[in-house]
Coordinates of C-alpha atoms in Angstrom, one line a residue:
X1 CA -0.4 0.2 0.1
X2 CA 3.0 2.7 0.9
X3 CA 4.0 1.7 -3.2
X4 CA 1.1 2.2 -4.3
X5 CA 0.2 5.7 -2.1
X6 CA 3.5 6.9 -3.8
X7 CA 2.3 6.2 -7.5
X8 CA -1.1 8.5 -6.9
X9 CA -1.4 11.7 -9.1
X10 CA -2.9 15.0 -7.7
X11 CA -5.8 16.3 -9.8
X12 CA -8.4 19.1 -9.0
X13 CA -12.0 19.7 -10.1
X14 CA -13.1 23.1 -10.3
X15 CA -16.7 23.9 -8.3
X16 CA -19.8 22.9 -10.4
X17 CA -17.7 20.2 -13.2
X18 CA -18.9 17.0 -13.5
X19 CA -15.6 14.6 -12.5
X20 CA -16.7 11.2 -14.0
X21 CA -20.1 10.8 -16.2
X22 CA -22.7 8.1 -15.9
X23 CA -22.3 5.9 -18.9
X24 CA -18.8 6.6 -20.1
X25 CA -15.9 4.1 -19.9
X26 CA -13.1 4.6 -17.4
X27 CA -10.3 3.0 -15.7
X28 CA -9.1 5.4 -12.8
X29 CA -10.5 5.8 -9.4
X30 CA -10.3 9.3 -7.5
X31 CA -10.0 10.2 -3.8
X32 CA -11.3 13.2 -2.2
X33 CA -8.1 15.0 -0.8
X34 CA -10.1 18.1 0.1
X35 CA -13.8 19.5 -1.1
X36 CA -17.3 18.1 -1.0
X37 CA -18.5 16.1 -4.4
X38 CA -22.2 14.8 -5.2
X39 CA -22.9 11.4 -6.9
X40 CA -26.1 11.0 -8.8
X41 CA -27.8 9.3 -11.5
X42 CA -29.7 10.2 -14.3
X43 CA -33.1 8.0 -14.5
X44 CA -34.6 9.7 -17.7
X45 CA -33.2 12.7 -19.6
X46 CA -33.5 16.0 -17.3
X47 CA -34.2 13.6 -13.6
X48 CA -31.5 13.1 -11.8
X49 CA -31.0 11.6 -8.3
X50 CA -28.5 12.2 -5.7
X51 CA -27.4 9.3 -4.0
X52 CA -24.5 10.4 -2.0
X53 CA -22.1 13.0 -1.0
X54 CA -18.2 12.5 -0.8
X55 CA -16.0 14.5 1.7
X56 CA -11.9 14.2 2.2
X57 CA -10.9 10.5 2.1
X58 CA -13.6 9.3 0.3
X59 CA -13.6 7.7 -2.5
X60 CA -15.5 7.3 -6.1
X61 CA -15.0 5.4 -9.3
X62 CA -13.3 2.1 -7.7
X63 CA -15.2 0.1 -9.7
X64 CA -13.3 0.9 -13.0
X65 CA -10.2 -0.2 -11.6
X66 CA -11.3 -4.0 -11.7
X67 CA -14.4 -4.2 -14.0
X68 CA -14.2 -2.6 -17.6
X69 CA -18.1 -1.5 -17.1
X70 CA -19.1 1.6 -17.9
X71 CA -19.9 4.3 -15.3
X72 CA -22.9 3.7 -12.8
X73 CA -23.3 7.3 -12.1
X74 CA -21.7 10.8 -12.4
X75 CA -19.6 12.6 -9.9
X76 CA -20.0 16.1 -9.5
X77 CA -17.7 18.6 -7.3
X78 CA -20.2 20.8 -5.1
X79 CA -16.6 23.0 -3.8
X80 CA -13.4 23.2 -5.7
X81 CA -11.7 19.8 -5.2
X82 CA -8.1 18.5 -4.9
X83 CA -8.3 15.0 -5.9
X84 CA -5.4 12.1 -6.1
X85 CA -6.2 9.6 -9.2
X86 CA -5.4 6.0 -9.4
X87 CA -5.8 4.5 -12.7
X88 CA -5.9 0.7 -13.7
X89 CA -2.3 0.1 -15.4
X90 CA -0.9 1.2 -12.3
X91 CA -2.9 -0.6 -9.7
X92 CA -1.8 -3.9 -11.5
X93 CA 1.7 -3.0 -11.8
X94 CA 2.1 -2.2 -8.4
X95 CA -0.1 -4.1 -6.6
X96 CA 0.3 -8.1 -6.9
X97 CA -2.9 -9.9 -8.2
X98 CA -3.0 -12.1 -5.1
X99 CA -2.5 -8.9 -2.4
X100 CA -5.1 -9.1 0.2
X101 CA -5.2 -4.9 -0.8
X102 CA -6.7 -6.2 -4.2
X103 CA -9.0 -9.1 -2.6
X104 CA -10.6 -6.4 -0.4
X105 CA -11.3 -3.7 -3.4
X106 CA -12.7 -6.1 -5.1
X107 CA -15.0 -7.1 -2.5
X108 CA -15.8 -3.4 -2.1
X109 CA -16.6 -3.1 -5.3
X110 CA -19.0 -5.8 -5.4
X111 CA -20.6 -4.4 -2.4
X112 CA -20.9 -1.2 -4.3
X113 CA -22.5 -2.5 -6.9
X114 CA -25.1 -4.5 -5.1
X115 CA -25.5 -1.3 -3.2
X116 CA -26.4 1.0 -5.8
X117 CA -30.3 -0.4 -6.7
X118 CA -31.3 0.5 -3.3
X119 CA -29.3 3.6 -3.0
X120 CA -31.3 4.7 -6.0
X121 CA -34.5 3.2 -4.6
X122 CA -34.2 4.9 -1.1
X123 CA -33.5 8.5 -2.7
X124 CA -36.5 8.0 -4.7
X125 CA -39.0 6.6 -2.3
X126 CA -41.9 8.6 -1.4
X127 CA -43.4 8.2 2.2
X128 CA -45.2 5.1 2.8
X129 CA -48.5 4.4 5.0
X130 CA -46.6 2.7 7.3
X131 CA -44.1 3.5 9.2
X132 CA -41.3 1.3 9.8
X133 CA -41.5 -1.4 13.0
X134 CA -38.8 -0.7 15.3
X135 CA -36.9 -3.0 18.0
X136 CA -34.0 -2.5 20.1
X137 CA -31.3 -5.0 20.9
X138 CA -29.8 -5.0 24.2
X139 CA -28.1 -6.7 27.1
X140 CA -26.9 -5.4 30.4
X141 CA -23.8 -7.7 30.3
X142 CA -21.4 -7.9 27.6
X143 CA -20.9 -11.1 26.0
X144 CA -23.9 -12.2 25.7
X145 CA -24.3 -12.6 21.7
X146 CA -26.2 -9.4 20.9
X147 CA -24.6 -8.0 18.2
X148 CA -24.6 -11.9 16.1
X149 CA -28.2 -12.2 17.2
X150 CA -29.1 -8.9 15.6
X151 CA -27.4 -9.5 12.6
X152 CA -28.8 -13.2 12.1
X153 CA -32.3 -12.1 13.1
X154 CA -31.9 -9.0 10.9
X155 CA -31.1 -11.4 7.9
X156 CA -33.6 -13.9 8.9
X157 CA -36.5 -10.9 8.8
X158 CA -34.6 -9.9 5.1
X159 CA -35.3 -13.2 3.7
X160 CA -39.1 -12.3 4.0
X161 CA -38.5 -8.3 3.2
X162 CA -35.4 -8.0 1.0
X163 CA -34.2 -4.3 1.1
X164 CA -36.9 -3.4 3.8
X165 CA -34.8 -4.7 7.0
X166 CA -32.4 -1.8 8.1
X167 CA -29.8 -2.7 11.0
X168 CA -28.7 0.2 12.8
X169 CA -25.7 -0.5 15.0
X170 CA -25.5 2.1 17.7
X171 CA -23.0 -0.2 19.6
X172 CA -20.9 2.1 20.5
X173 CA -17.7 3.2 20.7
X174 CA -16.9 -0.1 19.1
X175 CA -19.2 -0.9 16.2
X176 CA -18.9 -4.7 14.9
X177 CA -21.7 -5.5 12.9
X178 CA -20.4 -4.6 9.6
X179 CA -17.4 -7.1 10.5
X180 CA -19.6 -9.8 11.5
X181 CA -21.5 -9.0 8.1
X182 CA -18.0 -9.3 6.1
X183 CA -19.1 -5.8 5.0
X184 CA -16.5 -2.7 4.4
X185 CA -18.3 0.4 5.2
X186 CA -17.3 3.4 3.9
X187 CA -19.5 6.3 5.9
X188 CA -21.5 6.0 9.0
X189 CA -23.9 7.8 10.6
X190 CA -21.5 10.3 12.9
X191 CA -20.5 11.3 9.7
X192 CA -23.6 12.5 8.6
X193 CA -23.4 14.6 11.4
X194 CA -21.1 16.9 9.6
X195 CA -22.6 17.8 6.5
X196 CA -24.6 20.6 5.5
X197 CA -28.5 20.2 6.7
X198 CA -29.5 20.2 2.7
X199 CA -27.3 17.1 2.5
X200 CA -28.0 15.3 5.8
X201 CA -30.3 12.8 4.1
X202 CA -27.9 12.1 0.7
X203 CA -25.2 11.5 3.5
X204 CA -27.4 9.3 5.9
X205 CA -28.9 7.0 3.0
X206 CA -25.1 7.0 1.6
X207 CA -23.6 5.5 4.4
X208 CA -26.5 2.0 4.1
X209 CA -24.2 -1.0 2.9
X210 CA -26.5 -3.5 1.3
X211 CA -25.6 -7.3 2.5
X212 CA -26.5 -10.0 -0.7
X213 CA -28.4 -12.0 1.8
X214 CA -31.6 -8.6 1.6
X215 CA -30.3 -6.9 4.7
X216 CA -29.2 -3.3 5.1
X217 CA -26.8 -2.0 7.7
X218 CA -26.3 1.7 8.7
X219 CA -22.8 1.9 10.9
X220 CA -23.0 4.6 13.6
X221 CA -19.2 5.2 13.3
X222 CA -16.3 4.2 11.5
X223 CA -14.1 4.7 14.7
X224 CA -14.3 4.7 18.1
X225 CA -13.4 8.6 18.7
X226 CA -16.6 9.4 16.0
X227 CA -18.8 8.1 18.9
X228 CA -19.2 11.3 20.5
X229 CA -20.9 12.7 17.4
X230 CA -23.7 10.6 18.0
X231 CA -26.2 12.4 19.8
X232 CA -30.0 12.0 20.5
X233 CA -30.8 14.5 18.0
X234 CA -28.7 13.0 15.4
X235 CA -30.5 9.9 15.8
X236 CA -33.6 11.6 15.7
X237 CA -32.9 13.1 12.4
X238 CA -31.7 10.3 10.7
X239 CA -34.8 8.8 12.1
X240 CA -36.6 10.8 10.5
X241 CA -35.7 10.0 7.0
X242 CA -35.2 6.1 7.8
X243 CA -38.6 5.0 9.3
X244 CA -40.4 6.0 6.2
X245 CA -38.1 4.2 3.9
X246 CA -37.7 0.5 5.6
X247 CA -40.3 -1.9 6.9
X248 CA -38.5 -2.7 10.1
X249 CA -35.2 -1.3 11.8
X250 CA -33.8 -3.0 14.6
X251 CA -31.2 -1.4 16.7
X252 CA -27.9 -3.0 18.0
X253 CA -27.0 -1.3 20.9
X254 CA -24.2 -1.1 23.5
X255 CA -23.8 -2.2 26.9
X256 CA -23.3 1.2 28.6
X257 CA -26.9 2.8 29.7
X258 CA -26.3 6.2 27.6
X259 CA -29.2 8.7 26.8
X260 CA -29.1 7.3 23.5
X261 CA -29.5 3.6 24.8
X262 CA -32.4 4.7 27.0
X263 CA -34.1 6.8 24.6
X264 CA -33.7 4.5 21.8
X265 CA -35.1 1.7 24.0
X266 CA -38.0 3.9 25.7
X267 CA -39.3 4.5 22.1
X268 CA -39.0 1.5 20.3
X269 CA -42.0 -0.7 19.6
X270 CA -40.3 -3.8 21.0
X271 CA -37.1 -4.3 23.0
X272 CA -35.3 -7.6 22.5
X273 CA -33.2 -8.4 25.7
X274 CA -30.8 -11.1 26.1
X275 CA -29.9 -12.9 29.0
X276 CA -27.4 -15.7 29.1
X277 CA -27.9 -18.6 32.0
X278 CA -25.6 -16.7 34.7
X279 CA -25.6 -15.4 38.1
X280 CA -24.4 -12.0 36.8
X281 CA -26.6 -11.7 34.0
X282 CA -29.6 -13.1 35.9
X283 CA -28.8 -9.9 38.5
X284 CA -28.2 -7.7 35.8
X285 CA -31.7 -8.3 33.6
X286 CA -33.5 -8.6 36.9
X287 CA -32.6 -4.8 37.9
X288 CA -33.2 -3.9 34.2
X289 CA -36.9 -5.0 33.8
X290 CA -37.3 -3.3 37.1
X291 CA -36.2 -0.1 35.4
X292 CA -38.3 -1.0 32.2
X293 CA -41.2 -1.2 34.7
X294 CA -40.7 1.5 37.2
X295 CA -38.8 4.3 35.4
X296 CA -39.5 4.2 31.6
X297 CA -42.8 2.3 31.9
X298 CA -41.7 -0.2 29.0
X299 CA -44.9 -2.6 29.6
X300 CA -43.5 -6.7 29.7
X301 CA -46.1 -7.0 26.4
X302 CA -43.3 -5.1 24.6
X303 CA -40.0 -6.8 26.3
X304 CA -38.8 -10.2 24.5
X305 CA -37.0 -12.2 26.3
X306 CA -34.3 -14.0 24.9
X307 CA -32.1 -17.1 26.6
X308 CA -28.6 -17.3 24.8
X309 CA -26.7 -20.3 25.6
X310 CA -22.7 -19.8 25.8
X311 CA -21.6 -22.7 27.5
X312 CA -23.2 -26.5 26.5
X313 CA -24.3 -27.0 30.0
X314 CA -25.1 -24.5 32.8
X315 CA -25.7 -24.6 36.3
X316 CA -28.7 -22.1 36.1
X317 CA -31.3 -23.9 34.3
X318 CA -33.9 -22.2 32.5
X319 CA -36.6 -22.6 35.2
X320 CA -34.2 -20.8 37.5
X321 CA -34.2 -18.3 34.8
X322 CA -37.7 -17.8 34.6
X323 CA -38.3 -17.9 38.0
X324 CA -35.7 -15.3 38.9
X325 CA -37.0 -13.0 36.0
X326 CA -40.6 -13.4 36.9
X327 CA -41.0 -13.2 33.1
X328 CA -41.5 -16.1 30.7
X329 CA -38.9 -16.4 27.7
X330 CA -40.0 -15.9 24.5
X331 CA -37.2 -17.8 22.7
X332 CA -34.2 -20.2 23.8
X333 CA -31.4 -20.4 22.1
X334 CA -29.4 -23.9 22.9
X335 CA -25.4 -23.9 22.6
X336 CA -24.3 -23.9 19.1
X337 CA -20.7 -24.9 19.3
X338 CA -17.9 -22.7 17.5
X339 CA -20.4 -22.4 15.1
X340 CA -20.9 -18.5 15.6
X341 CA -17.3 -17.8 15.8
X342 CA -16.3 -19.7 12.7
X343 CA -19.0 -17.9 11.1
X344 CA -18.0 -14.5 11.7
X345 CA -14.3 -15.6 10.9
X346 CA -15.3 -16.7 7.4
X347 CA -17.4 -13.9 6.9
X348 CA -20.9 -15.5 6.8
X349 CA -23.9 -14.9 8.7
X350 CA -25.1 -18.0 10.0
X351 CA -28.8 -18.3 9.2
X352 CA -27.8 -18.2 5.6
X353 CA -25.7 -20.4 5.4
X354 CA -26.4 -22.7 8.0
X355 CA -30.3 -22.5 8.9
X356 CA -30.6 -25.7 11.0
X357 CA -28.1 -24.6 13.6
X358 CA -29.4 -23.7 16.6
X359 CA -28.6 -19.8 16.6
X360 CA -30.1 -19.8 13.0
X361 CA -33.2 -21.4 15.0
X362 CA -33.4 -18.8 17.1
X363 CA -32.8 -16.2 15.3
X364 CA -35.4 -17.4 12.9
X365 CA -37.7 -17.4 15.8
X366 CA -37.1 -14.1 16.9
X367 CA -37.7 -12.7 13.3
X368 CA -41.1 -14.6 13.4
X369 CA -41.9 -13.1 16.9
X370 CA -41.4 -9.5 15.3
X371 CA -42.8 -10.2 11.9
X372 CA -45.8 -11.0 13.6
X373 CA -46.6 -8.2 16.3
X374 CA -47.3 -4.8 13.8
X375 CA -50.7 -5.0 14.1
X376 CA -52.7 -1.9 12.6
X377 CA -53.3 -0.3 15.6
X378 CA -49.6 0.0 16.5
X379 CA -48.9 1.0 12.9
X380 CA -51.0 3.9 13.3
X381 CA -50.1 4.7 16.5
X382 CA -46.5 5.0 15.1
X383 CA -46.9 6.7 11.9
X384 CA -46.1 9.7 13.5
X385 CA -42.4 8.8 13.9
X386 CA -39.8 8.0 16.1
X387 CA -38.7 10.5 18.1
X388 CA -35.8 10.2 21.0
X389 CA -35.9 11.7 24.3
X390 CA -38.3 11.2 27.5
X391 CA -41.7 11.5 26.9

């Protein structure tokens, strides 16, 4: 990569100029060093749709490095821009064909090709009659398998509703949903907070990733230090866009009981709480359920309680869990050995690659519960949108 960086050629683009044209051949990728660019597609003569915004460190045109297909979108400079360019000939002269860098770039190209149709669809979508159903996934104890279960549940839902299920990774400060899903994020919700208000919608939609299995994913951050940019107001603004673009929105929440976590829990239609058969987990979940009942007024009917067996045989039984928490379990996920870890290492989502595994069966059960809980009355009640902040 160091050798490749020395082969990058500087370029510039004046404000208003079109850097690449949709439909043209190309063999060059562009990296934005300074300035901002708009990515748009022309659906019919004179009718264009903005699908993404690019700022410093973003890049575009990478498909031309790997494929000889024509440009899939146009890019216009919104400001005077300084760019760095890399052409196909230079890439293959510098980077071996079997290198990790080239493999990763090829993966990113395929990912963006899959995402493009969904970006276009989201950008032109009008508000549907029913706003999205929202589900918060939470556990007060780390190591409960929360992110793995959130990803698999979202993927299970997306098999029924491809492109209509969005997983929002608010597990701060470290996001792992994209890693588990074998996706390479280039944008995030935190970065969208830095764009001008008129470009916010494009920035949010442009940060969404598409998984080949049909699930969509919005990373909260790309780097841990961006976590401070995630605020209740930012999530509110994003949800104002997203609730009308998806059927289901699932939040993967971090362990820390922050204002954002409390607000998302408070305002989600359903809350999936994960418990593991350990004394410490029972204690923490018991206290959490008390907070739900006595502080947040989250009634038991909104809570989906799932037991995730992380060991083959636990001293704490299912009956002990129910007796201690005084609430019935909705789903019990049996111990699945090393399958979840192996799937993560391979870049696989278990519910898609091994539907008979214990974790897959549990995720499918959870998806069935979620898919069967949106009554007409609930949809009507939530149609006003998702608003964080205490009621």
